[in-house]
């Protein structure tokens, strides 16, 4: 945890809910609210800017919901502790699978908030090891973080993913971005959307319009929106042809 007071971001799309949490936190010693946000996108930006120790995170928010926001926050370094605040208790299992430290049901009681803050302090002292979420939920966005900036890329806008040294280059409808994830983990998470054409490349299934044989027995994939064809490795050709027949 950062030196000094615990730094907190409040994330809720209801202004009255944020106001109540802010008032409850004001009564807690050693706590500082550094930012507030009304949706998942704004929450991630606030966390990238302020590096909070803890995020009080609503689950039902417009756009990127709290569960997906938590999955992106799990990749932040240092990773903030997430405490969900929600009007419904039906999401509790998903919340803990998303590595939440605690789960508060609205209206939040002062004693429960105090207990959650104590759990966060324990978490910060032990700094739990990062682990991948196991709830099977696929993200709707990938998060690119470079030079302090942050961009959320809708998965449906991604045309292909190409490994390059320790990064993956995301080629999407608005350009290119780098993310620090493995191609293998992306292939596993989004197996229904992307197909491997090479050891270093995954392509959106709906982007491939033709497999073209060229000289020396090589094959290329022609993309719907690609400026140039992509190389298909020999070991991927047969499986790729089968995949395309079943689209």
Coordinates of C-alpha atoms in Angstrom, one line a residue:
X1 CA 0.0 0.0 0.0
X2 CA 1.2 3.5 -0.7
X3 CA 2.7 5.5 2.2
X4 CA 0.1 7.6 4.0
X5 CA -3.6 7.2 3.8
X6 CA -5.3 4.4 1.9
X7 CA -6.1 5.9 -1.6
X8 CA -9.7 5.0 -2.8
X9 CA -11.5 5.3 -6.1
X10 CA -15.4 5.2 -5.9
X11 CA -17.0 3.8 -9.0
X12 CA -20.8 3.8 -9.3
X13 CA -23.1 5.2 -12.0
X14 CA -25.5 6.6 -9.3
X15 CA -24.4 10.0 -7.9
X16 CA -26.3 9.4 -4.6
X17 CA -24.6 6.1 -4.1
X18 CA -21.2 7.7 -4.6
X19 CA -22.2 10.5 -2.2
X20 CA -23.1 8.0 0.5
X21 CA -19.9 6.0 0.1
X22 CA -17.9 9.2 0.2
X23 CA -19.6 10.2 3.5
X24 CA -19.0 6.8 5.0
X25 CA -15.3 6.9 4.0
X26 CA -14.9 10.4 5.5
X27 CA -15.7 8.9 8.9
X28 CA -12.9 6.3 8.4
X29 CA -9.4 7.3 9.7
X30 CA -6.6 7.0 7.2
X31 CA -8.6 6.9 4.0
X32 CA -8.5 9.4 1.1
X33 CA -10.9 9.4 -1.9
X34 CA -8.7 10.3 -4.9
X35 CA -11.3 10.0 -7.7
X36 CA -14.9 9.1 -8.5
X37 CA -16.2 7.5 -11.7
X38 CA -19.6 6.7 -13.2
X39 CA -18.7 3.8 -15.6
X40 CA -16.1 1.1 -16.2
X41 CA -14.1 3.1 -18.8
X42 CA -13.8 6.1 -16.5
X43 CA -12.9 3.8 -13.6
X44 CA -9.9 2.3 -15.5
X45 CA -8.7 5.8 -16.5
X46 CA -9.0 7.0 -12.9
X47 CA -7.0 4.0 -11.7
X48 CA -4.3 4.5 -14.3
X49 CA -4.0 8.1 -13.3
X50 CA -4.2 7.9 -9.5
X51 CA -2.9 4.4 -8.7
X52 CA -5.4 3.7 -5.8
X53 CA -4.9 1.1 -3.1
X54 CA -8.6 0.2 -3.3
X55 CA -11.6 0.5 -5.7
X56 CA -15.2 0.5 -4.4
X57 CA -16.8 -0.9 -7.5
X58 CA -20.4 -1.2 -8.5
X59 CA -21.3 -4.2 -10.7
X60 CA -24.1 -2.9 -12.8
X61 CA -22.7 0.1 -14.7
X62 CA -23.3 1.2 -18.3
X63 CA -20.8 0.0 -21.0
X64 CA -18.1 -2.1 -19.3
X65 CA -19.7 -3.6 -16.1
X66 CA -17.9 -3.9 -12.8
X67 CA -17.0 -7.6 -13.2
X68 CA -15.1 -6.9 -16.5
X69 CA -13.6 -3.7 -15.0
X70 CA -12.2 -5.9 -12.2
X71 CA -10.6 -8.3 -14.7
X72 CA -8.8 -5.3 -16.3
X73 CA -7.7 -4.0 -12.9
X74 CA -6.2 -7.4 -12.1
X75 CA -3.6 -6.7 -14.8
X76 CA -2.6 -3.3 -13.3
X77 CA 0.7 -3.0 -11.5
X78 CA 0.4 -2.4 -8.7
X79 CA -2.9 -4.1 -8.7
X80 CA -5.6 -2.3 -6.6
X81 CA -7.8 -4.2 -4.2
X82 CA -11.4 -4.4 -5.5
X83 CA -14.4 -4.3 -3.2
X84 CA -17.7 -4.7 -5.0
X85 CA -20.7 -2.6 -3.8
X86 CA -24.0 -3.7 -5.4
X87 CA -27.7 -3.7 -4.7
X88 CA -27.9 -7.4 -5.5
X89 CA -26.3 -10.4 -3.8
X90 CA -26.7 -12.7 -6.9
X91 CA -23.3 -11.7 -8.2
X92 CA -21.3 -12.8 -5.1
X93 CA -19.7 -15.9 -6.7
X94 CA -18.7 -14.1 -9.9
X95 CA -17.3 -11.2 -7.8
X96 CA -14.9 -13.5 -5.8
X97 CA -13.9 -15.4 -9.0
X98 CA -12.9 -11.9 -10.3
X99 CA -10.6 -11.7 -7.3
X100 CA -12.6 -9.2 -5.2
X101 CA -11.4 -8.7 -1.7
X102 CA -14.9 -8.2 -0.4
X103 CA -18.5 -7.8 -1.5
X104 CA -20.8 -5.2 0.0
X105 CA -24.6 -5.1 -0.5
X106 CA -26.3 -1.7 -0.6
X107 CA -27.2 0.1 1.4
X108 CA -23.7 -0.3 2.8
X109 CA -23.5 -0.4 6.6
X110 CA -20.6 1.5 8.2
X111 CA -19.4 -1.6 10.1
X112 CA -19.3 -3.7 6.9
X113 CA -17.3 -1.0 5.2
X114 CA -14.9 -0.9 8.1
X115 CA -14.5 -4.7 7.9
X116 CA -13.8 -4.4 4.1
X117 CA -11.2 -1.7 4.7
X118 CA -9.5 -4.0 7.2
X119 CA -9.5 -6.8 4.7
X120 CA -7.9 -4.5 2.1
X121 CA -5.2 -3.6 4.6
X122 CA -4.5 -7.3 5.1
X123 CA -4.4 -7.9 1.4
X124 CA -2.0 -5.0 0.9
X125 CA 0.3 -6.3 3.6
X126 CA 0.4 -9.8 2.1
X127 CA 0.0 -8.7 -1.6
X128 CA -1.7 -11.8 -2.9
X129 CA -0.2 -13.3 -6.0
X130 CA -1.8 -12.5 -9.3
X131 CA -4.0 -15.3 -10.7
X132 CA -6.1 -15.4 -13.8
X133 CA -9.9 -15.2 -13.2
X134 CA -11.5 -18.6 -13.5
X135 CA -15.2 -17.7 -14.0
X136 CA -15.0 -18.4 -17.8
X137 CA -16.4 -14.9 -18.7
X138 CA -14.9 -13.5 -21.9
X139 CA -14.0 -9.9 -21.9
X140 CA -15.7 -7.5 -24.4
X141 CA -12.6 -5.3 -24.6
X142 CA -8.9 -5.5 -24.5
X143 CA -7.0 -2.9 -22.5
X144 CA -3.9 -1.3 -24.0
X145 CA -1.7 0.6 -21.5
X146 CA 1.3 2.5 -22.8
X147 CA 3.2 5.5 -21.5
X148 CA 0.6 6.2 -18.9
X149 CA -2.3 6.3 -21.3
X150 CA -5.1 3.7 -21.6
X151 CA -7.2 2.6 -24.5
X152 CA -10.1 0.0 -24.5
X153 CA -10.4 -1.9 -27.7
X154 CA -13.8 -3.6 -28.4
X155 CA -13.0 -7.3 -29.2
X156 CA -15.6 -7.1 -32.0
X157 CA -13.4 -4.5 -33.8
X158 CA -10.2 -6.6 -33.7
X159 CA -9.1 -7.9 -37.1
X160 CA -6.1 -9.9 -36.1
X161 CA -3.5 -10.3 -33.3
X162 CA 0.2 -10.7 -34.0
X163 CA 2.9 -11.6 -31.4
X164 CA 5.9 -9.3 -31.5
X165 CA 8.6 -9.9 -28.9
X166 CA 7.0 -9.5 -25.5
X167 CA 3.9 -7.7 -26.8
X168 CA 0.9 -8.6 -28.9
X169 CA 0.0 -6.1 -31.7
X170 CA -3.8 -5.6 -31.8
X171 CA -4.9 -4.7 -35.4
X172 CA -8.3 -3.2 -35.1
X173 CA -10.8 -0.9 -36.9
X174 CA -9.1 2.3 -35.7
X175 CA -5.5 1.3 -36.0
X176 CA -2.9 -0.7 -33.9
X177 CA -2.1 -0.9 -30.2
X178 CA 0.2 -3.0 -28.1
X179 CA -0.9 -5.2 -25.2
X180 CA 1.1 -7.2 -22.7
X181 CA -0.7 -10.5 -23.0
X182 CA 0.2 -13.8 -24.5
X183 CA -1.2 -15.0 -27.8
X184 CA -1.9 -18.4 -26.2
X185 CA -4.1 -16.9 -23.4
X186 CA -6.0 -14.8 -26.0
X187 CA -6.5 -17.9 -28.2
X188 CA -7.9 -19.8 -25.2
X189 CA -10.2 -17.0 -24.1
X190 CA -11.5 -16.1 -27.5
X191 CA -11.5 -19.5 -29.3
X192 CA -14.9 -18.8 -30.7
X193 CA -13.8 -15.6 -32.4
X194 CA -10.2 -16.0 -33.5
X195 CA -8.4 -18.8 -35.4
X196 CA -4.7 -19.4 -35.4
X197 CA -3.0 -19.1 -38.9
X198 CA 0.6 -19.0 -37.7
X199 CA 2.5 -19.5 -34.4
X200 CA 2.5 -15.7 -34.1
X201 CA -0.9 -14.7 -35.4
X202 CA -4.6 -15.1 -34.6
X203 CA -7.2 -13.8 -37.1
X204 CA -10.9 -13.0 -36.6
X205 CA -12.8 -15.7 -38.3
X206 CA -15.2 -13.3 -40.1
X207 CA -12.2 -11.4 -41.5
X208 CA -10.9 -14.3 -43.7
X209 CA -12.4 -14.2 -47.2
X210 CA -9.9 -16.4 -49.0
X211 CA -7.0 -18.8 -48.6
X212 CA -4.6 -18.2 -51.6
X213 CA -1.8 -20.5 -52.6
X214 CA 1.3 -18.8 -53.9
X215 CA 4.6 -20.1 -55.1
X216 CA 6.7 -22.7 -53.3
X217 CA 3.6 -24.2 -51.7
X218 CA 3.0 -21.3 -49.4
X219 CA -0.5 -20.1 -48.5
X220 CA -1.8 -16.7 -47.6
X221 CA -5.0 -15.5 -45.8
X222 CA -6.8 -12.7 -47.6
X223 CA -8.6 -10.5 -45.1
X224 CA -11.8 -8.5 -45.5
X225 CA -10.2 -5.3 -44.3
X226 CA -6.5 -6.1 -44.6
X227 CA -4.2 -4.1 -46.7
X228 CA -2.1 -7.2 -47.5
X229 CA -2.5 -10.9 -47.1
X230 CA -1.1 -12.7 -44.0
X231 CA 1.1 -15.8 -44.2
X232 CA -0.4 -19.1 -43.1
X233 CA 2.0 -21.7 -41.7
X234 CA 2.0 -25.1 -43.3
X235 CA 0.9 -26.8 -40.0
X236 CA -2.2 -24.5 -39.8
X237 CA -3.5 -24.8 -43.4
X238 CA -5.5 -28.0 -43.1
X239 CA -7.2 -27.1 -39.8
X240 CA -7.9 -23.6 -41.1
X241 CA -9.5 -24.9 -44.3
X242 CA -11.8 -27.1 -42.1
X243 CA -12.6 -24.2 -39.9
X244 CA -13.6 -22.0 -42.8
X245 CA -15.8 -24.6 -44.3
X246 CA -17.8 -24.7 -41.1
X247 CA -18.3 -21.0 -40.8

